[in-house]
PDB file of C-alpha atoms and ligand atoms in Angstrom:
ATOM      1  CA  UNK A   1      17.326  12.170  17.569  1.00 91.00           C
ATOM      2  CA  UNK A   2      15.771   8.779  16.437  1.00 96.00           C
ATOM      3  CA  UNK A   3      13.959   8.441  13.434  1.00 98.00           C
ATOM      4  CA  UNK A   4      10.048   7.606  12.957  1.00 98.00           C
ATOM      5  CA  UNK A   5      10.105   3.764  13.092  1.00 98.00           C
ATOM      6  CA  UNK A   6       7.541   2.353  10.340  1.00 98.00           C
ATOM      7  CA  UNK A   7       6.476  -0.924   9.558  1.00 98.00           C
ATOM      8  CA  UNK A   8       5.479  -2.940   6.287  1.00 98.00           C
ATOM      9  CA  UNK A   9       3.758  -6.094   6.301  1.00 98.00           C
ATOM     10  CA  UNK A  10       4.005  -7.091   2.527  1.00 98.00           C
ATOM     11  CA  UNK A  11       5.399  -9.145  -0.201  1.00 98.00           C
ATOM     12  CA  UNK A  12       8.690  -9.559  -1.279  1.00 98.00           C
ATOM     13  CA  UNK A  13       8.706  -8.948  -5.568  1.00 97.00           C
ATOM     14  CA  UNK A  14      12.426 -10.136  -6.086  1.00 97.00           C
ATOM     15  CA  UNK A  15      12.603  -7.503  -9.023  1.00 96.00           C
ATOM     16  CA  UNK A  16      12.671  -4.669  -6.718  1.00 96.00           C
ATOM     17  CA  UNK A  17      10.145  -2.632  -7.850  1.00 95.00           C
ATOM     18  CA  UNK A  18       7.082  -3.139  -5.890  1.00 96.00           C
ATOM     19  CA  UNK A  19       6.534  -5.061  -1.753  1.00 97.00           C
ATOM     20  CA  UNK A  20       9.115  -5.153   0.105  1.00 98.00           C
ATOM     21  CA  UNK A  21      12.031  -3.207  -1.111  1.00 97.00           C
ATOM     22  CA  UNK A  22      10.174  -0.577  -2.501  1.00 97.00           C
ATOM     23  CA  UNK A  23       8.707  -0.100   0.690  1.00 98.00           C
ATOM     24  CA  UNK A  24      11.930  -0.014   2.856  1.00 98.00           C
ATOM     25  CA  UNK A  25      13.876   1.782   0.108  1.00 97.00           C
ATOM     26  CA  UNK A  26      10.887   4.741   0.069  1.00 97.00           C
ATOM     27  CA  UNK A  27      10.922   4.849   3.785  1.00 98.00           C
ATOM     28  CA  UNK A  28      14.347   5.788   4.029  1.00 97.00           C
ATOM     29  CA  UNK A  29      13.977   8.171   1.432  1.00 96.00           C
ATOM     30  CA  UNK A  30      11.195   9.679   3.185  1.00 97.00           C
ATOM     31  CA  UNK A  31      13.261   9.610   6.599  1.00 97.00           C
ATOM     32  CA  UNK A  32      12.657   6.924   8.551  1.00 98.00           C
ATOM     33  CA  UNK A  33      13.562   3.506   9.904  1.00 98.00           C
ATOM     34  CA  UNK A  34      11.868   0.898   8.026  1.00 98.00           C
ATOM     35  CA  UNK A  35      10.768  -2.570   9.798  1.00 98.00           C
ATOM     36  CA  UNK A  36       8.862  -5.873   8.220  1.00 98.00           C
ATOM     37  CA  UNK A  37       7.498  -8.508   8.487  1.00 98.00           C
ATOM     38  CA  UNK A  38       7.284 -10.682   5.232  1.00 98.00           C
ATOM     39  CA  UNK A  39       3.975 -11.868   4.027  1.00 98.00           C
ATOM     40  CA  UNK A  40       5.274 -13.740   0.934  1.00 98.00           C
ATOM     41  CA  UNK A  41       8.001 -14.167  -1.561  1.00 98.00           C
ATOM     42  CA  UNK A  42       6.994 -13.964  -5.182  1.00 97.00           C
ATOM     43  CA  UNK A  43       9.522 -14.912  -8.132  1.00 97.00           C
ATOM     44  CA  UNK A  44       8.806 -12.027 -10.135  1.00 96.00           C
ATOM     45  CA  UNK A  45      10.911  -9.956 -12.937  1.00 96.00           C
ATOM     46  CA  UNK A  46       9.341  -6.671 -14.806  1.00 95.00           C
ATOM     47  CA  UNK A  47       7.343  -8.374 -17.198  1.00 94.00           C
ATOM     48  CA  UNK A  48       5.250 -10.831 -14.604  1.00 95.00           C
ATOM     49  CA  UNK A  49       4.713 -12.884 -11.422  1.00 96.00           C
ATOM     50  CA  UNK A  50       6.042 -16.263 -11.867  1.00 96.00           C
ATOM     51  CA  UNK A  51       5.460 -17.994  -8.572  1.00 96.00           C
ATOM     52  CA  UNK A  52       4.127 -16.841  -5.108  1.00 97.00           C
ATOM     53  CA  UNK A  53       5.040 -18.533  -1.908  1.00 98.00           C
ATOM     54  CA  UNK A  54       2.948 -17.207   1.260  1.00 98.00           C
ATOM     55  CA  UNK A  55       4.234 -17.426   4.835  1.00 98.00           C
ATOM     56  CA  UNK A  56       2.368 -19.261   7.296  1.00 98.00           C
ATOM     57  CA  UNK A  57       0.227 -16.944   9.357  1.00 98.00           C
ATOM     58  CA  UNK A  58       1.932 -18.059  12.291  1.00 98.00           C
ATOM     59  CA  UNK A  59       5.499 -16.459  11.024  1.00 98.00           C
ATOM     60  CA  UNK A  60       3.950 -13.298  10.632  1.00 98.00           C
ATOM     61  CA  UNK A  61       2.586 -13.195  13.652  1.00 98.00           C
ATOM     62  CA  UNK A  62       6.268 -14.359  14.609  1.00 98.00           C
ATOM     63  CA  UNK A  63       7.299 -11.202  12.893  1.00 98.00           C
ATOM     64  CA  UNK A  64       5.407  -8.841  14.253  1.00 98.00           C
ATOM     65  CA  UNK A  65       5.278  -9.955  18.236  1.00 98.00           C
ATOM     66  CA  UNK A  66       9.654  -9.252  17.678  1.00 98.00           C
ATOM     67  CA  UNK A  67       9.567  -6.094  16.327  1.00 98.00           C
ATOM     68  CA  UNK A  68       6.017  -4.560  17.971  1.00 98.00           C
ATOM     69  CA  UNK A  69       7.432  -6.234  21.306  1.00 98.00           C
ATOM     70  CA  UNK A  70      11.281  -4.339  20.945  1.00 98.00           C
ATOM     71  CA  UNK A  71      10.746  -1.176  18.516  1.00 98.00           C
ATOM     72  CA  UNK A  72       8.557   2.130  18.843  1.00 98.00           C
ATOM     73  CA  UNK A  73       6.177   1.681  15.645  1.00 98.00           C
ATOM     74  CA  UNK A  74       5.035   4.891  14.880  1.00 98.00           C
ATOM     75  CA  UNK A  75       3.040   4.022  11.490  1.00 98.00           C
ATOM     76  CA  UNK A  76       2.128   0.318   9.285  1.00 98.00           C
ATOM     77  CA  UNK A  77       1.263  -0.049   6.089  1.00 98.00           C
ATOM     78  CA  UNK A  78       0.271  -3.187   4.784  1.00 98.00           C
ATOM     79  CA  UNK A  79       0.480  -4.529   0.962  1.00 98.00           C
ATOM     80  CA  UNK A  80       0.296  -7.763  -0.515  1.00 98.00           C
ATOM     81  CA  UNK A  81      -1.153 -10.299   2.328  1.00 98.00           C
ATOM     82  CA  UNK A  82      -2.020 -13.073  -0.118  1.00 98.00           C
ATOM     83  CA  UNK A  83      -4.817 -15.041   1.606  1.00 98.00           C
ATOM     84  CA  UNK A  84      -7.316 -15.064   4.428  1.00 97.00           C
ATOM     85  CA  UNK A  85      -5.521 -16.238   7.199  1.00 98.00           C
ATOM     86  CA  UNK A  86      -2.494 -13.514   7.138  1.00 98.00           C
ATOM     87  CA  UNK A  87      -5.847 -11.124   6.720  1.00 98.00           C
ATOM     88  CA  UNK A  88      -7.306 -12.138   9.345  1.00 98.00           C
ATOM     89  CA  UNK A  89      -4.251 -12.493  11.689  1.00 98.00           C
ATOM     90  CA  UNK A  90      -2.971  -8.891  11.043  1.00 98.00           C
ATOM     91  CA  UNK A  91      -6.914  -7.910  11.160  1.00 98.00           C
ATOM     92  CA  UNK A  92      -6.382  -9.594  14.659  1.00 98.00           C
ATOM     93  CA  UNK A  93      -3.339  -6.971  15.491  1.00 98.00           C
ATOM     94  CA  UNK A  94      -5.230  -4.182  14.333  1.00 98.00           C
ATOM     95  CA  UNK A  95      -8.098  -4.740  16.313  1.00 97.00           C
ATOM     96  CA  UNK A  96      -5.637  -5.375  19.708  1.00 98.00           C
ATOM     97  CA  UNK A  97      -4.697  -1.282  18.813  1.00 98.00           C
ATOM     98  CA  UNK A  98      -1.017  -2.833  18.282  1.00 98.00           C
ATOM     99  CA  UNK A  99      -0.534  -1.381  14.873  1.00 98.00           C
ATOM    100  CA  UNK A 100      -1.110   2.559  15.152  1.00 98.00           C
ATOM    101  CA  UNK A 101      -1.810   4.740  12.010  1.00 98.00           C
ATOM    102  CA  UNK A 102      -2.473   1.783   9.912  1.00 98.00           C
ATOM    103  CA  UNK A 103      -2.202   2.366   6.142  1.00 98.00           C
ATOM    104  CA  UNK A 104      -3.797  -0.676   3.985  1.00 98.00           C
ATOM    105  CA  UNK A 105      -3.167  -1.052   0.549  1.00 98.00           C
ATOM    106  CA  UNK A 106      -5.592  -3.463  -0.094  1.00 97.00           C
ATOM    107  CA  UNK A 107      -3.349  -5.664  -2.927  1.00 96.00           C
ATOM    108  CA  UNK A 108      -5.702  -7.854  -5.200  1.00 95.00           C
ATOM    109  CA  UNK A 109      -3.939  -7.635  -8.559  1.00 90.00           C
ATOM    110  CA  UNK A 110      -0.135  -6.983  -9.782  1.00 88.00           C
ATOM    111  CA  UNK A 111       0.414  -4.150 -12.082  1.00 80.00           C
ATOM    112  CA  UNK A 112       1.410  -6.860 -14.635  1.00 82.00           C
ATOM    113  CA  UNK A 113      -2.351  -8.690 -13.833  1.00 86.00           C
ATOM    114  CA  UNK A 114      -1.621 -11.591 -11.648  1.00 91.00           C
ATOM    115  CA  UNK A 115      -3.606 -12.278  -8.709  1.00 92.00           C
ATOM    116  CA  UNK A 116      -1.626 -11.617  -5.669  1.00 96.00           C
ATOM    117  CA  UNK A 117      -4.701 -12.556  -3.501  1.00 96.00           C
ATOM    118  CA  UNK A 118      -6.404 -15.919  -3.122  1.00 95.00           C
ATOM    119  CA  UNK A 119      -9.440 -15.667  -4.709  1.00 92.00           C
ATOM    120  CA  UNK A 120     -12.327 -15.084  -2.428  1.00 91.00           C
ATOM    121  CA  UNK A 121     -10.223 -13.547   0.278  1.00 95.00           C
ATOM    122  CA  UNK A 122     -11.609 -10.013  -0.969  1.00 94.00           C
ATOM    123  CA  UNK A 123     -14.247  -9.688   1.992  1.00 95.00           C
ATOM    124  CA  UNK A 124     -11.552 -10.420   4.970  1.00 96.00           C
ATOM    125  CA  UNK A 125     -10.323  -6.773   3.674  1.00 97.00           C
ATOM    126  CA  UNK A 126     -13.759  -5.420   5.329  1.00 96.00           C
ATOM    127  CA  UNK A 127     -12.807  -6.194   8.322  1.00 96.00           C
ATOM    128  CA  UNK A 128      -9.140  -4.926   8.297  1.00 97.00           C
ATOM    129  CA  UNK A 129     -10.319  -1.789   6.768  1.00 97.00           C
ATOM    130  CA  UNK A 130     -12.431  -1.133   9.557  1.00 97.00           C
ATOM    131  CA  UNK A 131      -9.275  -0.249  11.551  1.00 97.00           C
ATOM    132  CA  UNK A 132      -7.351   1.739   8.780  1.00 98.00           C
ATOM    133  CA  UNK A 133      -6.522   5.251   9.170  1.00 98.00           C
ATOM    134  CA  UNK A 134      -5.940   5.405   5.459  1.00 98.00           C
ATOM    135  CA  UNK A 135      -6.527   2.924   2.643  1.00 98.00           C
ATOM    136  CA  UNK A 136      -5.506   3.105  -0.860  1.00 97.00           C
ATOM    137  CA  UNK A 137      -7.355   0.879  -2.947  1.00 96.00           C
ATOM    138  CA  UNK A 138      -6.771   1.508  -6.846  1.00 94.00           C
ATOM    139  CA  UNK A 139     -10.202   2.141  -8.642  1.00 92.00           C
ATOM    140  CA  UNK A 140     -10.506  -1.832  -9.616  1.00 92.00           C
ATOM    141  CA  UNK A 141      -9.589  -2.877  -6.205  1.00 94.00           C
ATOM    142  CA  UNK A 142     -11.970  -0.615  -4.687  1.00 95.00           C
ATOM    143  CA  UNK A 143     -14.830  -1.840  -7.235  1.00 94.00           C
ATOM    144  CA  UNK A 144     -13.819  -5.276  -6.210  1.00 94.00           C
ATOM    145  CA  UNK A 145     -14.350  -4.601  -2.495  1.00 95.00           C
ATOM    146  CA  UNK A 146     -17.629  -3.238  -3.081  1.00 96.00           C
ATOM    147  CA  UNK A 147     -18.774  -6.306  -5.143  1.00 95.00           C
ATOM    148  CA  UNK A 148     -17.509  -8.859  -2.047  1.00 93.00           C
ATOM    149  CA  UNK A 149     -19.721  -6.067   0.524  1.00 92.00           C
ATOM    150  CA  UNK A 150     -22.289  -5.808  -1.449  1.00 93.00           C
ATOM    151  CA  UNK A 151     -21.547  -2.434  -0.960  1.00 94.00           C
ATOM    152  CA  UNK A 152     -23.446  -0.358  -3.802  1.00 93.00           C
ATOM    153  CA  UNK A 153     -21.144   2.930  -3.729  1.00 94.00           C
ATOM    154  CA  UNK A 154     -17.680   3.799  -3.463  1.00 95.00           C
ATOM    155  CA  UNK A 155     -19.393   6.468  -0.645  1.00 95.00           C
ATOM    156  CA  UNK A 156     -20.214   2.831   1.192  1.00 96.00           C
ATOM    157  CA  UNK A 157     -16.878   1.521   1.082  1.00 96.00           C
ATOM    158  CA  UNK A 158     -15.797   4.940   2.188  1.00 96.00           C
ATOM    159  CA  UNK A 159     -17.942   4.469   5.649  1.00 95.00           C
ATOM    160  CA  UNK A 160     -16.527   1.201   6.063  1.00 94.00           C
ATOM    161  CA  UNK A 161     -12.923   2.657   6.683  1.00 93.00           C
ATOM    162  CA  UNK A 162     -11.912   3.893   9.884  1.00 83.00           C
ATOM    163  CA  UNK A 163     -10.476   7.278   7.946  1.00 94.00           C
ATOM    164  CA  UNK A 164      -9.233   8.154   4.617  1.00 97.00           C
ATOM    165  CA  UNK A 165     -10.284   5.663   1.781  1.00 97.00           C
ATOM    166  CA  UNK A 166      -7.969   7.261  -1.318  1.00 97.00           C
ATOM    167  CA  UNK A 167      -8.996   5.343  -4.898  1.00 96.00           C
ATOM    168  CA  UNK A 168      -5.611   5.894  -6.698  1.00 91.00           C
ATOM    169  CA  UNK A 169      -5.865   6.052 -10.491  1.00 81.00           C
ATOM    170  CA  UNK A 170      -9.786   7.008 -10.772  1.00 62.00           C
ATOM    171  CA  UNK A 171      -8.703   8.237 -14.047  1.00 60.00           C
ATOM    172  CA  UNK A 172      -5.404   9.812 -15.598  1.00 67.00           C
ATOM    173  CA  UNK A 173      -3.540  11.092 -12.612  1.00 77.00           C
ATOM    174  CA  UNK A 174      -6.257  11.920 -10.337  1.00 87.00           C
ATOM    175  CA  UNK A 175      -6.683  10.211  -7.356  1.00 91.00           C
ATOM    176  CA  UNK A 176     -10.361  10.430  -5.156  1.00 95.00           C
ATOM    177  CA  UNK A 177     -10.170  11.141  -1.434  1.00 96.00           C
ATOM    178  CA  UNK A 178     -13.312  10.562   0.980  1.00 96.00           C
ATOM    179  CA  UNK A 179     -13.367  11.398   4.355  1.00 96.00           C
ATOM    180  CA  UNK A 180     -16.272  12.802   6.704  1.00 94.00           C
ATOM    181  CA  UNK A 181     -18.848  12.490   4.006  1.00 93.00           C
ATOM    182  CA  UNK A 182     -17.088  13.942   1.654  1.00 94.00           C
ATOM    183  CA  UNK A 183     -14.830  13.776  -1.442  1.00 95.00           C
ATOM    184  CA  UNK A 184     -12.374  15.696  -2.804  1.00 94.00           C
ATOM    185  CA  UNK A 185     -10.024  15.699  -5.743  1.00 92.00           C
ATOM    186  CA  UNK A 186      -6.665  14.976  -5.921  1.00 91.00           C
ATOM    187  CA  UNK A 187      -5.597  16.509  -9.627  1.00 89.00           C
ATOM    188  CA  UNK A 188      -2.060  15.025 -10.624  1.00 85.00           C
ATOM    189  CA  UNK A 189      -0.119  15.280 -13.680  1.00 85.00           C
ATOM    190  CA  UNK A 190       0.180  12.725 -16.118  1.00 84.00           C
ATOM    191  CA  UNK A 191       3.249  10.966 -17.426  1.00 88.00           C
ATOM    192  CA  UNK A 192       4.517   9.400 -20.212  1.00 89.00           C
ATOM    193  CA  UNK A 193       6.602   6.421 -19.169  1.00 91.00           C
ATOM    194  CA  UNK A 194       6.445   2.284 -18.844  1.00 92.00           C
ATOM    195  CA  UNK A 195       8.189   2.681 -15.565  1.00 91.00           C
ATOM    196  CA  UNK A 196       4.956   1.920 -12.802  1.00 89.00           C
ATOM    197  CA  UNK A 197       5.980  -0.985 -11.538  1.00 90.00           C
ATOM    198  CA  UNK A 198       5.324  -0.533  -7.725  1.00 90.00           C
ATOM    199  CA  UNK A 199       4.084   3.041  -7.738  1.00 92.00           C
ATOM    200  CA  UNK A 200       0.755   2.417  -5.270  1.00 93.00           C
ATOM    201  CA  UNK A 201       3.319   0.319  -3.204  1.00 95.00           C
ATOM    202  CA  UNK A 202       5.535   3.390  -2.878  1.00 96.00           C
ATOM    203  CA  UNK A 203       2.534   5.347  -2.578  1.00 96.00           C
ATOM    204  CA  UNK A 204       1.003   3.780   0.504  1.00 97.00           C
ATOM    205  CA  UNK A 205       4.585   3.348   1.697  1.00 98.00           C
ATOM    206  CA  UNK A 206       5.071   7.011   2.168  1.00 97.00           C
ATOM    207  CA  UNK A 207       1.789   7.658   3.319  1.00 98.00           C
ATOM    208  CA  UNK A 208       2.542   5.483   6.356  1.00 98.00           C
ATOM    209  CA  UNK A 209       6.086   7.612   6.719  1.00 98.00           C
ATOM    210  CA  UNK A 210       4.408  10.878   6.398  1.00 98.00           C
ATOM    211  CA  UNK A 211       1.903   9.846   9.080  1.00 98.00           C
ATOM    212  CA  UNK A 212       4.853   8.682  11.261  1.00 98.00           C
ATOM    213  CA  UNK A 213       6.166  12.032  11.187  1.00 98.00           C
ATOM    214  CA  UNK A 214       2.885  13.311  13.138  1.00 98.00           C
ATOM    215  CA  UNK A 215       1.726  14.821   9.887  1.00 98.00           C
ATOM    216  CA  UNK A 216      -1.811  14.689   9.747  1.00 98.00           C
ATOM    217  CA  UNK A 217      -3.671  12.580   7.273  1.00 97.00           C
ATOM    218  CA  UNK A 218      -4.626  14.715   4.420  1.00 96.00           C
ATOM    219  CA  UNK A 219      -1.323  16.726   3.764  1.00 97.00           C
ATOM    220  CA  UNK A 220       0.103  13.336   4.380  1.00 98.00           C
ATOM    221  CA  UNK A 221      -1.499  12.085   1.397  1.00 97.00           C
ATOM    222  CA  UNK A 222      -1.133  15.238  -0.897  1.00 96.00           C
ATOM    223  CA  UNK A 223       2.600  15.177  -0.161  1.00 96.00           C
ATOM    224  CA  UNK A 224       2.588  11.347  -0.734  1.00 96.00           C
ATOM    225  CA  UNK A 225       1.623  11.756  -4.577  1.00 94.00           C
ATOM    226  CA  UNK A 226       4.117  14.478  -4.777  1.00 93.00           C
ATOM    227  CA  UNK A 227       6.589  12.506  -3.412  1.00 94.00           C
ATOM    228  CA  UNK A 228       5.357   9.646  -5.967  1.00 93.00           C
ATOM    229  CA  UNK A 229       5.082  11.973  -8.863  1.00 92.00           C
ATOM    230  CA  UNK A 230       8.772  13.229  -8.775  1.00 93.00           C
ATOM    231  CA  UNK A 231       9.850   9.807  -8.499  1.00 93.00           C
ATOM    232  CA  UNK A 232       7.954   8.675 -11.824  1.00 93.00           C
ATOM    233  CA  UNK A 233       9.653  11.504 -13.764  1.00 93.00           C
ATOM    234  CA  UNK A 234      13.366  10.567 -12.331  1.00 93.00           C
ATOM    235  CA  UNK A 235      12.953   6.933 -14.041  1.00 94.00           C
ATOM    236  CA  UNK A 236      10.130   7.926 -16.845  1.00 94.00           C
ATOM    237  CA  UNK A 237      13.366   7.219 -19.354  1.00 94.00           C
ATOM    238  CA  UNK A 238      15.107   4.568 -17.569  1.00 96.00           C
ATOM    239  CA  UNK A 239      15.049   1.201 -19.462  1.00 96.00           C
ATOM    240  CA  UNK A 240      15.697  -1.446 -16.830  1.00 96.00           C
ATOM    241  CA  UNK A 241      13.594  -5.174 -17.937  1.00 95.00           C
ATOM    242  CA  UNK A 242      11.485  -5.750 -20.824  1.00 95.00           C
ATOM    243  CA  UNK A 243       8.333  -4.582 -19.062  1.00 93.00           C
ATOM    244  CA  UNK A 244       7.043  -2.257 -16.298  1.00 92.00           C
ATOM    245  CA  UNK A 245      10.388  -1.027 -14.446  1.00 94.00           C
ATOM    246  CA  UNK A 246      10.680   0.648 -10.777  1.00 94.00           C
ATOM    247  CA  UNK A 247      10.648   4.193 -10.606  1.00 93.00           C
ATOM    248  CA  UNK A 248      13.376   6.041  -8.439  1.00 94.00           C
ATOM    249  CA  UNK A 249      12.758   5.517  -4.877  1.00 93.00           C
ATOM    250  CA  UNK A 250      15.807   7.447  -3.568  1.00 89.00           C
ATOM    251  CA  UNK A 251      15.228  10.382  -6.682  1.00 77.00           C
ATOM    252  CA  UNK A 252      19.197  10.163  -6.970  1.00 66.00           C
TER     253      UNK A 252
HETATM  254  O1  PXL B   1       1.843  -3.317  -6.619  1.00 71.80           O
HETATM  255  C1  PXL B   1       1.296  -4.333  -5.886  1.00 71.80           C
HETATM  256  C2  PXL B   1       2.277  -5.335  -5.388  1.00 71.80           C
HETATM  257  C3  PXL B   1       2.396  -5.534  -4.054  1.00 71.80           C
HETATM  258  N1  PXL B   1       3.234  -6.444  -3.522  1.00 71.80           N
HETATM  259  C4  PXL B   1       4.024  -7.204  -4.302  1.00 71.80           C
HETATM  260  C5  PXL B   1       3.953  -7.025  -5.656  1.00 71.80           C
HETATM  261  C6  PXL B   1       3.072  -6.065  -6.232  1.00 71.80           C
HETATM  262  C7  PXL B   1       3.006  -5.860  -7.671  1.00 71.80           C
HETATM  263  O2  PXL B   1       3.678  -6.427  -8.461  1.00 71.80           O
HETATM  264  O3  PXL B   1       4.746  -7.771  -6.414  1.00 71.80           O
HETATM  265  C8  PXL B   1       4.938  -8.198  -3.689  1.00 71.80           C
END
């Protein structure tokens, strides 16, 4: 039996924690075959970003026509796509209906605050968004995207989204979900620990697994922050950097 194939289109953080390698390392923890397409490389460690390098839009698309033209893509998440025109030309695969059960973690700011996204790029996100299934802004990033829309709710921002819009962090634990209308709460557990480095990365990452496993939305996103949870308390004592370090991606 094959595996789910799923796709990130992201940044590479060369510490490990969040992008890239978090994503691939959480999909095959979460049982399936992880594909990419790089976005950008950032020189980064635990305690900041030191440089970012983007691709040209045209390598991404490069990417993408390989593995969407060879491999069955079941799900996509996207995370860090660091200016308009890689926005805009994944916005332009989204709207072609070539990347199914899209997941967009709409990456402004690094956990660590440095701006992962050109500034101004905010309002290509509307657009993208528009073809999400699921998108899992953090509560600033979701504020932010209502300032570009001139959007005056989070309710708004929730219409704008094909699907799910989930605000991660809306305070301790708790994470918002709206859908249909309507939100509900997503009650979580809090823990003690530096270790976040890359947690809404892994987050969205195993959203887009879950949903390649034909599980539908909203359990996919309950058992996402369960998955995430579990993986906090494995590393909550580890001491790896000086700053934010990774939490567990493969629990053992
Ligand atoms: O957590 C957001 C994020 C996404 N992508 C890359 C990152 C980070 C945070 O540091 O480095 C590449």
């Amino acid at each position: 039996m094959n595996p789910p194939v799923v796709l990130t289109i992201a940044g590479s953080d060369s510490s490990g924690g969040a992008g890239i390698a978090a994503d691939l390392a959480t999909f095959a923890a979460a049982g399936t075959h992880g594909t990419l397409a790089v976005s950008a490389v950032t020189a980064q460690n635990t305690v900041g970003v030191q440089e970012v390098y983007p691709m040209s839009a045209e390598l991404v698309a490069q990417q993408l026509d390989s593995l969407l033209n060879d491999l069955p893509v079941a799900a996509v998440k996207t995370g860090m796509l660091a200016n308009r025109s890689i926005i805009s030309t994944v916005g332009e695969y989204a709207a072609a209906g070539k990347l199914p059960n899209l997941v967009v973690d709409p990456v402004v700011v690094s956990s660590t605050g440095h701006r992962l996204l050109d500034t101004g790029a905010e309002a290509l996100y509307l657009e993208l968004l528009q073809h999400s299934q699921v998108a899992t802004p953090n509560r600033r990033e979701a504020q932010l995207l209502c300032d570009v829309g001139a959007l005056y709710s989070l309710e708004a921002l929730g219409k704008i989204c094909g699907g799910w819009l989930v605000i991660t962090g809306e305070s301790t634990g708790i994470d918002r979900i709206f859908h249909d209308g309507t939100w509900t709460q997503l009650a979580g557990r809090e823990i003690e620990t530096a270790n976040d480095h890359g947690t809404g990365c892994t987050f969205s990452a195993v959203v887009a697994a879950n949903l390649a496993h034909g599980i539908e939305p909203l359990e996919a996103i309950v058992k996402a922050k369960e998955f995430v949870h579990w993986r906090i308390v494995r590393s909550a004592n580890w001491d790896l950097g000086q700053g934010s370090g990774p939490v567990a991606h493969l629990l053992d």
